[in-house]
């Protein structure tokens, strides 16, 4: 399992004690927003994998705690050119300022050793996960695959950076990188083993001689040159707390310009050798000991990297780059062991073992050199029919690959057929009854048949199908009461869904979209799905118990309050609603509208987006908080009409918040995390809308065809007129084209995560409503005046589709996203 970044600290080692008073005086002046009069200031030391001592600074001001990370040179006499924290600061600032690579934000650099004894810099603390063990124990196979894919993509992002554009053009020489590195690390090795502390290993010099004689030609020309991390490995990556994507790349001490393949080879070391935390010897890597299920093979991982970075297959020079990586690792480990012998190593107890591990790396490098073959001549996509995006033997979750990429598995087809039958037997026959109630004086009440159908859907195993399997796994871990799980893991109890991927759910969500009444019957309606996903991904244990469980059970409903009448809310930085801390509470003030679901008599909780800090960075001002609708000061002012539909009993409300006092523990994830939550929420939520629109368009196509085959005009059936035939053909083309786009977006969302898939998600969000409007408009035209009336569902389906050109972001915002990504690709 992963370690939380905040759990990797301990007390500061005696050799690394800091002058806390001097440090506070410096940072309070040089870091904007640093608490001027903190109630507490605590410093801890990170113990994992740090040659430059690294510290966690916790600053308390009232109940709020801010966290920073300090990174400094070690004390004592240092090897020449080692521990250059100023270069770390330089590269982090350049990458962070241009948002090209996921790195922590840096705040200040101090070159004055009189402050705490050595130069240091301060950066932001990233709340996330670090995987110490590259075998990823405790992770599901599909998540291991996703984590390694994210690792390959993170490395490719470094190597794709335009160093000249971001001001790193003179960060190092680009030619003869490996040649210079061999000499540098040979010199460092000699210096580390001076006076036999520790003793030099004779085979190291044999390895150095081989490397000098086998430097690839591409190295001298600089054709493979670019930004090099120098120590890129999975335990130097911070992953999102929940999602399998990288949010920060750490430990840039050895970064420079040079041969990018050296990074790639170094990253692949776990496949070849295992270096344990407390083992004295180097063990066998994945390729000999066995690759854990889900982790790609070395050639597959390498193919992922080459695909993401646009690099050629490196078979010809792979032997050199692996030997070079082992050599560098051995030299680094020897230096760490030397510092441990002197009592100044920062890596904790682990440092005592790295001396013998360094010698093991040397032995392995020499044995690797002796192999006849070390890598296939061609990448797996060519040699084995391996789909480059996925990995040989790692099929997409729930998708049958025998008959095509987007052919649903038998399990998904079974659920789809059950859904279709349920719709035909129970939903379509009740539509007129539901409409009748929604247009009566009792429209803000729930039809009793709806509750009966919900219970039937549960029994049929058609409940909460939208929940992704990874979110369900997290909820099962958290929803525990006295050792007994509040939610059963029994397969018949589907409160946490059926364990589907977004792609699998797409085939089912489409069926629900054929009726405006269907999604809520299966507990798969907006905004509840998005709100439940927020709680599943970001809620704490108490929030899950209080709000998620009754939502999962269908006992209550919810609303999402973001849009405001007085500002253009498609730009969420405009939001004016305030969420101010007051002791153990937050006070909410503001006006919201288009709060869908707030009119429903079952609505009990609103997720409200507002600003907790109006002076913070633009995207750190917003927070989300859970507000009980029965709290004093919450006023549901009026329902809003959508083309004459008020969508009762669900409704879209204008809501005011007047000094609404909410418990402080209702804040989601923490202050300033609203944008982060919004992006995580909107990815699947936007796609669900698109999926439902495919279903709405299919309903329109079906009704259009039936009408055309049964109605005559000018002595011919409508279906016999050439204009109709051309139009219905064009509608089918647009529908099928959009369906494939939506399925591709779902697939990328599953494999790559929200951020990487944002481009195709934006495409789907633009394409689906426009396609549905085209099809439904044609269906209404074929129906004539009846198509505009409430006698058919077409007008309501059309109104919903038109709304979705604005809801969850207007077309213009998504088109901007698509265009910006396209221009970025052109620059690369």
Tab-separated table of N, CA, C and O in Angstrom, residues 434-445 516-517 520 557 594-601 638-654 795-796 799-800 803:
chain	number	residue	atom	x	y	z
A	434	UNK	N	-46.275	9.991	-14.392
A	434	UNK	CA	-45.289	10.894	-13.795
A	434	UNK	C	-45.503	12.330	-14.292
A	434	UNK	O	-45.451	13.290	-13.516
A	435	UNK	N	-45.731	12.469	-15.609
A	435	UNK	CA	-45.971	13.796	-16.174
A	435	UNK	C	-47.251	14.415	-15.589
A	435	UNK	O	-47.305	15.627	-15.311
A	436	UNK	N	-48.264	13.591	-15.440
A	436	UNK	CA	-49.544	14.082	-14.917
A	436	UNK	C	-49.366	14.693	-13.529
A	436	UNK	O	-49.890	15.788	-13.242
A	437	UNK	N	-48.629	14.005	-12.650
A	437	UNK	CA	-48.385	14.533	-11.312
A	437	UNK	C	-47.540	15.805	-11.378
A	437	UNK	O	-47.791	16.772	-10.660
A	438	UNK	N	-46.540	15.820	-12.275
A	438	UNK	CA	-45.622	16.953	-12.343
A	438	UNK	C	-46.295	18.225	-12.841
A	438	UNK	O	-45.735	19.323	-12.698
A	439	UNK	N	-47.479	18.103	-13.433
A	439	UNK	CA	-48.199	19.271	-13.937
A	439	UNK	C	-49.410	19.618	-13.071
A	439	UNK	O	-50.183	20.514	-13.411
A	440	UNK	N	-49.555	18.928	-11.941
A	440	UNK	CA	-50.695	19.159	-11.052
A	440	UNK	C	-50.294	20.085	-9.904
A	440	UNK	O	-49.133	20.474	-9.765
A	441	UNK	N	-51.244	20.419	-9.059
A	441	UNK	CA	-50.949	21.244	-7.884
A	441	UNK	C	-50.084	20.510	-6.871
A	441	UNK	O	-49.526	21.135	-5.966
A	442	UNK	N	-49.996	19.195	-7.003
A	442	UNK	CA	-49.183	18.380	-6.080
A	442	UNK	C	-47.833	18.007	-6.691
A	442	UNK	O	-47.224	17.010	-6.318
A	443	UNK	N	-47.382	18.823	-7.660
A	443	UNK	CA	-46.193	18.421	-8.418
A	443	UNK	C	-44.914	18.367	-7.582
A	443	UNK	O	-43.948	17.719	-7.989
A	444	UNK	N	-44.885	19.046	-6.416
A	444	UNK	CA	-43.675	18.991	-5.593
A	444	UNK	C	-43.729	17.865	-4.571
A	444	UNK	O	-43.118	17.932	-3.508
A	445	UNK	N	-44.461	16.829	-4.911
A	445	UNK	CA	-44.483	15.598	-4.117
A	445	UNK	C	-43.977	14.451	-4.989
A	445	UNK	O	-43.907	14.565	-6.211
A	516	UNK	N	-36.586	10.813	-19.191
A	516	UNK	CA	-36.135	11.790	-18.190
A	516	UNK	C	-36.416	11.292	-16.772
A	516	UNK	O	-35.842	11.794	-15.804
A	517	UNK	N	-37.306	10.313	-16.629
A	517	UNK	CA	-37.679	9.808	-15.307
A	517	UNK	C	-36.839	8.618	-14.866
A	517	UNK	O	-36.847	8.263	-13.673
A	520	UNK	N	-33.347	8.520	-11.894
A	520	UNK	CA	-33.573	8.571	-10.453
A	520	UNK	C	-34.129	7.257	-9.916
A	520	UNK	O	-33.924	6.923	-8.735
A	557	UNK	N	-32.146	12.926	-1.064
A	557	UNK	CA	-31.530	13.418	-2.285
A	557	UNK	C	-30.699	14.647	-1.947
A	557	UNK	O	-30.651	15.097	-0.797
A	594	UNK	N	-30.093	27.899	-10.011
A	594	UNK	CA	-29.931	26.656	-10.771
A	594	UNK	C	-29.334	25.553	-9.898
A	594	UNK	O	-28.509	24.764	-10.340
A	595	UNK	N	-29.765	25.552	-8.634
A	595	UNK	CA	-29.363	24.489	-7.715
A	595	UNK	C	-30.298	23.310	-7.933
A	595	UNK	O	-31.346	23.186	-7.285
A	596	UNK	N	-29.945	22.465	-8.888
A	596	UNK	CA	-30.818	21.347	-9.267
A	596	UNK	C	-30.986	20.387	-8.105
A	596	UNK	O	-30.025	20.058	-7.406
A	597	UNK	N	-32.227	19.946	-7.911
A	597	UNK	CA	-32.544	18.994	-6.861
A	597	UNK	C	-32.994	19.621	-5.567
A	597	UNK	O	-33.550	18.939	-4.697
A	598	UNK	N	-32.778	20.930	-5.403
A	598	UNK	CA	-33.091	21.567	-4.122
A	598	UNK	C	-34.584	21.649	-3.847
A	598	UNK	O	-35.009	21.802	-2.703
A	599	UNK	N	-35.425	21.567	-4.895
A	599	UNK	CA	-36.878	21.636	-4.699
A	599	UNK	C	-37.466	20.303	-4.253
A	599	UNK	O	-38.588	20.250	-3.739
A	600	UNK	N	-36.724	19.227	-4.430
A	600	UNK	CA	-37.233	17.886	-4.110
A	600	UNK	C	-37.493	17.776	-2.605
A	600	UNK	O	-36.634	18.145	-1.801
A	601	UNK	N	-38.657	17.292	-2.207
A	601	UNK	CA	-38.939	17.179	-0.766
A	601	UNK	C	-37.990	16.246	-0.029
A	601	UNK	O	-37.875	16.308	1.198
A	638	UNK	N	-37.339	29.989	-4.850
A	638	UNK	CA	-38.294	29.761	-5.930
A	638	UNK	C	-37.770	28.691	-6.874
A	638	UNK	O	-36.555	28.490	-6.990
A	639	UNK	N	-38.674	28.009	-7.591
A	639	UNK	CA	-38.227	27.107	-8.658
A	639	UNK	C	-38.006	27.901	-9.940
A	639	UNK	O	-38.683	28.897	-10.185
A	640	UNK	N	-37.064	27.469	-10.754
A	640	UNK	CA	-36.759	28.120	-12.027
A	640	UNK	C	-37.282	27.254	-13.175
A	640	UNK	O	-37.236	26.028	-13.099
A	641	UNK	N	-37.748	27.894	-14.219
A	641	UNK	CA	-38.321	27.196	-15.362
A	641	UNK	C	-37.276	27.012	-16.457
A	641	UNK	O	-36.459	27.901	-16.707
A	642	UNK	N	-37.319	25.855	-17.126
A	642	UNK	CA	-36.430	25.566	-18.260
A	642	UNK	C	-37.314	25.355	-19.484
A	642	UNK	O	-37.929	24.296	-19.636
A	643	UNK	N	-37.420	26.354	-20.353
A	643	UNK	CA	-38.302	26.278	-21.515
A	643	UNK	C	-39.721	25.865	-21.109
A	643	UNK	O	-40.368	25.069	-21.791
A	644	UNK	N	-40.165	26.403	-19.978
A	644	UNK	CA	-41.512	26.106	-19.525
A	644	UNK	C	-41.624	24.870	-18.642
A	644	UNK	O	-42.678	24.611	-18.068
A	645	UNK	N	-40.574	24.091	-18.515
A	645	UNK	CA	-40.567	22.909	-17.645
A	645	UNK	C	-39.941	23.290	-16.298
A	645	UNK	O	-38.846	23.871	-16.265
A	646	UNK	N	-40.568	22.928	-15.194
A	646	UNK	CA	-39.951	23.166	-13.891
A	646	UNK	C	-39.342	21.889	-13.309
A	646	UNK	O	-38.766	21.889	-12.234
A	647	UNK	N	-39.476	20.786	-14.077
A	647	UNK	CA	-38.872	19.498	-13.709
A	647	UNK	C	-39.265	19.054	-12.307
A	647	UNK	O	-38.460	18.460	-11.577
A	648	UNK	N	-40.491	19.347	-11.912
A	648	UNK	CA	-40.992	18.886	-10.618
A	648	UNK	C	-41.068	17.351	-10.612
A	648	UNK	O	-41.329	16.731	-11.647
A	649	UNK	N	-40.839	16.709	-9.464
A	649	UNK	CA	-40.566	17.310	-8.156
A	649	UNK	C	-39.077	17.583	-7.899
A	649	UNK	O	-38.713	17.995	-6.792
A	650	UNK	N	-38.256	17.358	-8.883
A	650	UNK	CA	-36.809	17.542	-8.742
A	650	UNK	C	-36.489	19.030	-8.647
A	650	UNK	O	-36.046	19.523	-7.613
A	651	UNK	N	-36.722	19.759	-9.704
A	651	UNK	CA	-36.656	21.206	-9.695
A	651	UNK	C	-35.258	21.803	-9.710
A	651	UNK	O	-34.262	21.146	-9.418
A	652	UNK	N	-35.231	23.080	-10.093
A	652	UNK	CA	-33.995	23.867	-10.106
A	652	UNK	C	-34.295	25.134	-9.320
A	652	UNK	O	-35.143	25.940	-9.729
A	653	UNK	N	-33.613	25.339	-8.213
A	653	UNK	CA	-34.020	26.369	-7.266
A	653	UNK	C	-33.055	27.537	-7.204
A	653	UNK	O	-31.855	27.397	-7.465
A	654	UNK	N	-33.608	28.682	-6.829
A	654	UNK	CA	-32.791	29.794	-6.360
A	654	UNK	C	-32.743	29.678	-4.842
A	654	UNK	O	-33.780	29.547	-4.182
A	795	UNK	N	-40.289	17.091	-26.682
A	795	UNK	CA	-40.018	18.474	-26.296
A	795	UNK	C	-39.218	18.535	-25.003
A	795	UNK	O	-38.299	19.357	-24.863
A	796	UNK	N	-39.550	17.674	-24.048
A	796	UNK	CA	-38.820	17.662	-22.775
A	796	UNK	C	-37.388	17.174	-22.981
A	796	UNK	O	-36.443	17.721	-22.407
A	799	UNK	N	-35.486	20.045	-24.545
A	799	UNK	CA	-35.183	21.090	-23.565
A	799	UNK	C	-34.003	20.689	-22.683
A	799	UNK	O	-33.122	21.500	-22.372
A	800	UNK	N	-33.981	19.429	-22.290
A	800	UNK	CA	-32.866	18.931	-21.468
A	800	UNK	C	-31.554	19.002	-22.241
A	800	UNK	O	-30.519	19.427	-21.706
A	803	UNK	N	-30.313	22.554	-22.531
A	803	UNK	CA	-29.765	23.002	-21.248
A	803	UNK	C	-28.307	22.585	-21.101
A	803	UNK	O	-27.480	23.319	-20.560
